[in-house]
Amino acid sequence: MSWMATLEETYRNMEKSSLFDSLLPIAHTTQQAHIEVTINELSEFVTANVIAKEDAETVIPSTEQSSGRAGSHPVNHPLMDKLQYVAGDYTLYGGEKGDSFHKKYMEDLRAWCQSEYANPKVQALCHYLEKGILIQDLVREKVLHCDENKKLYQSYPDKETEPEIFKRVTGNQSDAFVRFIVNGFPLDNESKAELWKDRKLQKDYINYYLSKREGKGLCYITGELQSLSVNHPSKLRNTGDMAKLISSNDMQGFTYRGRFLSADEAAGISYEASQRAHNALKWLVNDRGKNYGGRVFITWNPNMYEVPDIYDDSYDLIFGKAEKKPVQCTAEEFAEELGRYMNGYSGKISYYDRIAILGMDAATTGRMAITFYRESLKNELIENLGYWHSTCAWRHRYKFTKQKEVIEFYGAPAPRDIALAAYGIERSNYLEMEAKLEKNIVECLLHCIIDRAELPYDIVKAAYRNACHPQNYNNYFTWFKVVTISCALLRKYYLEREKEEWSMEVDYSKESLPYLCGRLLAVADVMERRTYSEDDKKRTTNAMRYFTKFMEHPCQTWETLNKLLPPYLAKHGEKAFWYQKLLGEISTKLEEQDFLEARNLDGRMLLGFYAQFHEMNQKHETEKTEEKKNEE
C-alpha cells in the first residue's frame, strides 16, 4: 500500500499549493453532462441548452455507492444526474425506468437541504425539482423533443434535421445527464452560479456527507480510526474507465480463500484516504500520464516538484521545453547539455526528495492492477537516468521539426521507439506494433532506465535482426531509424556485457571479424550508391539486397557481391582506386580461415557498417563543401 500512502501524501501537498483549483475534491467525481438548466433564486426556470462536447466534463458531488454505480438499479448522485433521477415528469413523457429513481433522489436531496450543511442554491434547486416539470420546461425550450403523443422520441425520425441532443447523447435523449446553474445569489471567489464550479457548495456537501458516514475501523494508510471505504472509485484513466484498483465484492467466489470473513479483515482503507489517493492519481494521469497500449505510467514527486520525463529520448528530455531547439546536436554538445540539464535539475529539489514511478493496466473492464511501482531518491534516479542516456547514445535522424526539417541528434532513443525498432512492422511508411507487446516492452525498458538493469538480450537481438533485413522496409529512412536505434542498443549491450567500447567513428585498431565485415559491406553500398543519378535514387544497391545473406554467410555472399562491383567502380574513374584501396585495407585484416568459416555475424557487424558508412558520408560532405568554396 506504499503507493496509496504516497498518493494520499501527494493530494495533501497539492491542497496547500496553487494546484488546489485543478484538484478533484473528495466525495466528488466527474461526469459528461449533456443539458445545462438555469433557474433563479425563486426556483423558477430561466433557460436551458445542450452542452458542447468540449465543455461537457462536469464535477459533481457523489457518494461512495454512486461514484462506482453499476447494474440494473444504479444509485443516484446527490445533486446532478440523469433525467430519470432529477425529472419528476420522466414517466409522464414516456420514460421506461419508473419513478423509484426520482423518489430516492428527492429523498436524498431533501435530507441534505434539511441538514446543518444546507446550501441555499441547493434548496432553490430542490424546490424547483419538487414541481416535477423539468422535462416539460426542456420540451418547451426545444432542448428535448416529443412525438405527436407527447412522448420523448426514442430516435428522431429525420436524420438530416436531427436536433443537437440526439448527437450528444449516446442512445436515447431520455438518458441525458443534466447540470444546473442557479442565479440570483451573491457570488465571490468561492461561490459560483454554476453549481459544478461552486467551491462553497462542494465544502458544504463534503461536510454533510462525512457527517453521515458510520462504522469506523483502522485505516492502513493514515493509521487512524476512520470510516472505512468498501466501494473505491473508478474512472482512473478517463471518464469512461470503469476498472478499479481495489474491489472486494466477490462474496461467493474465492476472493478471501478462507483466510478472512470480510473484506475489512484483509485491509482497511478509510473513505477520505481512498478519495484523496484516487483523486491525486486521476490528476496525475490526466496531467502527465503516458499511455502505451492502455497501460498508463506516471512519474511524480509527492511535493509536486518538476521531475524529468523518463519516457523521452535524449533530445526531448534536454530541449523539450526550450524555445529554440537545435536541428543538430553532436556528441560533444549532447554530453555538455546532458550534464547541464542533470545538474540544473539536481539543484531544484533536496537530496532526500522522492520520485515515484507507477504503471497500471486493466486486464478486464472491471479490474485494474499496479503493474509497476518504484520509489527512488532524487539523486539515485538522476544518476541512473544520466547513465542510460550516456551509455545508450547514438546519432539519430528520425525526428522532424514542424517545418518537416530533419533533426539530427545524439543520445538515447525513447523506450517506445526502441520497442518499435525491435518488434514494429512498417505500415504506410511508419512503424506499428501490437499494443499488448508495446506496453510490455516499454515496462521492461523502464527497469533498465530506473534500476540500471542490463538490456534484455531478446530486445537487442530483435532490433539487430530487423536492421539486417532492409528489404522489409519500403521507406529507407524507416530502415535507417531501426539501424541507429539498434546501434545504440548494441553499444550499451557490449559495454555492459563484454566491457567493450564502441563509437560511431571507424576504429582502425578493431580487428573483430564481424566489425570488419560490416565495414566491407558499407564500402560496397556507398561506392555503388554514388554512381546513381537523381532518377536512380530509389534503387536498392546490391549491398542492401544481399545484406541479410551477408550477415548469415559473409564469405560466400562477399564473393557474389565482389563480382558485381566492377561496373560501378568503372563509373568512378580515377576515384575507383580510392575505393579499391579501402576495400583492400579492410580485407587484409580479415583472417582467411575465420572469414571462410564465419556464420551469422553478431551485432558488431552493424556497428562496423554504420561507422564506415558514416565516415564515408562525412568525408564526402566535407569534399563537396570545399569544392563549393573553391568554385566561389
Short mmCIF file of N, CA and C in Angstrom, two decimals, residues 160-224:
data_model
loop_
_atom_site.label_atom_id
_atom_site.label_comp_id
_atom_site.label_asym_id
_atom_site.label_seq_id
_atom_site.Cartn_x
_atom_site.Cartn_y
_atom_site.Cartn_z
N GLU A 160 -31.51 13.97 -41.14
CA GLU A 160 -30.88 15.19 -41.69
C GLU A 160 -31.16 16.41 -40.83
N THR A 161 -32.34 16.46 -40.20
CA THR A 161 -32.67 17.62 -39.36
C THR A 161 -32.64 17.25 -37.87
N GLU A 162 -31.86 16.24 -37.54
CA GLU A 162 -31.79 15.73 -36.17
C GLU A 162 -31.31 16.82 -35.21
N PRO A 163 -32.07 17.09 -34.12
CA PRO A 163 -31.64 18.11 -33.15
C PRO A 163 -30.32 17.73 -32.45
N GLU A 164 -29.70 18.73 -31.85
CA GLU A 164 -28.36 18.56 -31.28
C GLU A 164 -28.32 17.52 -30.17
N ILE A 165 -29.42 17.42 -29.38
CA ILE A 165 -29.41 16.50 -28.24
C ILE A 165 -29.21 15.04 -28.68
N PHE A 166 -29.71 14.70 -29.88
CA PHE A 166 -29.57 13.32 -30.36
C PHE A 166 -28.13 13.02 -30.78
N LYS A 167 -27.38 14.07 -31.13
CA LYS A 167 -25.98 13.88 -31.50
C LYS A 167 -25.08 13.79 -30.26
N ARG A 168 -25.55 14.38 -29.17
CA ARG A 168 -24.72 14.42 -27.96
C ARG A 168 -24.92 13.19 -27.06
N VAL A 169 -26.15 12.69 -27.00
CA VAL A 169 -26.44 11.56 -26.09
C VAL A 169 -26.27 10.25 -26.84
N THR A 170 -25.56 9.34 -26.22
CA THR A 170 -25.44 8.00 -26.79
C THR A 170 -26.70 7.22 -26.46
N GLY A 171 -27.48 6.88 -27.48
CA GLY A 171 -28.72 6.14 -27.24
C GLY A 171 -29.91 7.07 -27.27
N ASN A 172 -30.66 7.10 -26.14
CA ASN A 172 -31.93 7.81 -26.07
C ASN A 172 -31.77 9.18 -25.42
N GLN A 173 -32.57 10.19 -25.89
CA GLN A 173 -32.47 11.53 -25.28
C GLN A 173 -32.91 11.53 -23.82
N SER A 174 -33.72 10.56 -23.41
CA SER A 174 -34.15 10.50 -22.01
C SER A 174 -33.03 10.04 -21.09
N ASP A 175 -31.88 9.65 -21.67
CA ASP A 175 -30.71 9.28 -20.85
C ASP A 175 -29.76 10.46 -20.65
N ALA A 176 -30.18 11.65 -21.05
CA ALA A 176 -29.30 12.83 -20.95
C ALA A 176 -28.96 13.14 -19.49
N PHE A 177 -27.73 13.58 -19.29
CA PHE A 177 -27.27 13.98 -17.94
C PHE A 177 -27.44 15.50 -17.83
N VAL A 178 -27.96 15.95 -16.67
CA VAL A 178 -28.31 17.36 -16.50
C VAL A 178 -27.45 18.00 -15.42
N ARG A 179 -26.94 19.20 -15.73
CA ARG A 179 -26.26 20.00 -14.69
C ARG A 179 -27.01 21.33 -14.55
N PHE A 180 -26.79 22.02 -13.41
CA PHE A 180 -27.64 23.18 -13.09
C PHE A 180 -26.81 24.43 -12.80
N ILE A 181 -27.44 25.57 -13.17
CA ILE A 181 -26.96 26.90 -12.80
C ILE A 181 -28.07 27.56 -11.99
N VAL A 182 -27.70 28.13 -10.85
CA VAL A 182 -28.69 28.83 -10.02
C VAL A 182 -28.27 30.28 -9.89
N ASN A 183 -29.01 31.19 -10.51
CA ASN A 183 -28.71 32.63 -10.46
C ASN A 183 -29.40 33.31 -9.28
N GLY A 184 -28.94 34.55 -8.99
CA GLY A 184 -29.64 35.37 -8.01
C GLY A 184 -29.04 35.36 -6.63
N PHE A 185 -27.99 34.59 -6.40
CA PHE A 185 -27.34 34.57 -5.07
C PHE A 185 -26.01 35.33 -5.15
N PRO A 186 -25.54 35.90 -4.03
CA PRO A 186 -24.26 36.63 -4.05
C PRO A 186 -23.11 35.71 -4.50
N LEU A 187 -22.23 36.29 -5.32
CA LEU A 187 -21.11 35.50 -5.84
C LEU A 187 -19.80 36.07 -5.31
N ASP A 188 -18.83 35.22 -5.12
CA ASP A 188 -17.47 35.65 -4.75
C ASP A 188 -16.48 34.63 -5.31
N ASN A 189 -15.26 34.62 -4.75
CA ASN A 189 -14.24 33.72 -5.29
C ASN A 189 -14.63 32.25 -5.18
N GLU A 190 -15.40 31.92 -4.15
CA GLU A 190 -15.76 30.51 -3.93
C GLU A 190 -17.14 30.18 -4.46
N SER A 191 -18.09 31.11 -4.32
CA SER A 191 -19.47 30.85 -4.72
C SER A 191 -19.68 31.23 -6.18
N LYS A 192 -20.15 30.28 -6.96
CA LYS A 192 -20.41 30.49 -8.39
C LYS A 192 -21.84 30.10 -8.68
N ALA A 193 -22.40 30.70 -9.73
CA ALA A 193 -23.75 30.30 -10.14
C ALA A 193 -23.75 28.88 -10.68
N GLU A 194 -22.67 28.50 -11.38
CA GLU A 194 -22.56 27.13 -11.89
C GLU A 194 -22.28 26.20 -10.71
N LEU A 195 -23.22 25.33 -10.42
CA LEU A 195 -23.08 24.50 -9.21
C LEU A 195 -21.84 23.61 -9.24
N TRP A 196 -21.39 23.19 -10.43
CA TRP A 196 -20.24 22.32 -10.52
C TRP A 196 -18.91 23.06 -10.32
N LYS A 197 -18.99 24.41 -10.25
CA LYS A 197 -17.78 25.20 -10.01
C LYS A 197 -17.79 25.85 -8.62
N ASP A 198 -18.85 25.65 -7.86
CA ASP A 198 -19.04 26.34 -6.58
C ASP A 198 -18.26 25.63 -5.47
N ARG A 199 -17.15 26.21 -5.05
CA ARG A 199 -16.31 25.61 -4.01
C ARG A 199 -17.03 25.59 -2.66
N LYS A 200 -17.82 26.62 -2.39
CA LYS A 200 -18.58 26.66 -1.13
C LYS A 200 -19.57 25.49 -1.07
N LEU A 201 -20.25 25.26 -2.16
CA LEU A 201 -21.21 24.15 -2.23
C LEU A 201 -20.48 22.81 -2.06
N GLN A 202 -19.31 22.71 -2.68
CA GLN A 202 -18.54 21.46 -2.56
C GLN A 202 -18.15 21.19 -1.11
N LYS A 203 -17.71 22.26 -0.40
CA LYS A 203 -17.35 22.09 1.02
C LYS A 203 -18.56 21.69 1.85
N ASP A 204 -19.71 22.34 1.55
CA ASP A 204 -20.94 22.01 2.29
C ASP A 204 -21.29 20.54 2.10
N TYR A 205 -21.17 20.07 0.87
CA TYR A 205 -21.53 18.67 0.63
C TYR A 205 -20.54 17.72 1.30
N ILE A 206 -19.25 18.04 1.23
CA ILE A 206 -18.25 17.16 1.85
C ILE A 206 -18.52 17.04 3.36
N ASN A 207 -18.77 18.19 4.01
CA ASN A 207 -19.06 18.16 5.45
C ASN A 207 -20.33 17.37 5.75
N TYR A 208 -21.34 17.57 4.90
CA TYR A 208 -22.61 16.86 5.10
C TYR A 208 -22.41 15.35 4.94
N TYR A 209 -21.69 14.96 3.88
CA TYR A 209 -21.55 13.53 3.61
C TYR A 209 -20.68 12.84 4.66
N LEU A 210 -19.59 13.51 5.07
CA LEU A 210 -18.72 12.90 6.07
C LEU A 210 -19.43 12.78 7.42
N SER A 211 -20.33 13.74 7.70
CA SER A 211 -21.05 13.69 8.99
C SER A 211 -22.01 12.50 9.04
N LYS A 212 -22.41 12.00 7.86
CA LYS A 212 -23.36 10.88 7.81
C LYS A 212 -22.70 9.51 7.89
N ARG A 213 -21.41 9.47 7.61
CA ARG A 213 -20.76 8.16 7.49
C ARG A 213 -20.61 7.49 8.88
N GLU A 214 -20.74 6.17 8.87
CA GLU A 214 -20.68 5.41 10.12
C GLU A 214 -19.66 4.27 9.98
N GLY A 215 -19.44 3.57 11.05
CA GLY A 215 -18.60 2.37 11.02
C GLY A 215 -17.12 2.67 10.87
N LYS A 216 -16.46 2.91 11.99
CA LYS A 216 -15.04 3.23 11.93
C LYS A 216 -14.16 1.98 12.05
N GLY A 217 -13.00 2.06 11.47
CA GLY A 217 -12.03 0.97 11.55
C GLY A 217 -10.63 1.54 11.34
N LEU A 218 -9.63 0.68 11.45
CA LEU A 218 -8.25 1.15 11.31
C LEU A 218 -7.92 1.35 9.83
N CYS A 219 -7.53 2.57 9.51
CA CYS A 219 -7.12 2.86 8.14
C CYS A 219 -5.64 2.50 7.98
N TYR A 220 -5.32 1.61 7.04
CA TYR A 220 -3.94 1.18 6.84
C TYR A 220 -3.07 2.27 6.21
N ILE A 221 -3.71 3.31 5.68
CA ILE A 221 -2.96 4.39 5.03
C ILE A 221 -2.56 5.46 6.03
N THR A 222 -3.53 5.91 6.85
CA THR A 222 -3.25 7.00 7.79
C THR A 222 -2.92 6.50 9.19
N GLY A 223 -3.28 5.24 9.49
CA GLY A 223 -3.05 4.70 10.82
C GLY A 223 -4.04 5.21 11.85
N GLU A 224 -5.15 5.80 11.39
CA GLU A 224 -6.15 6.36 12.29
C GLU A 224 -7.45 5.56 12.21
#
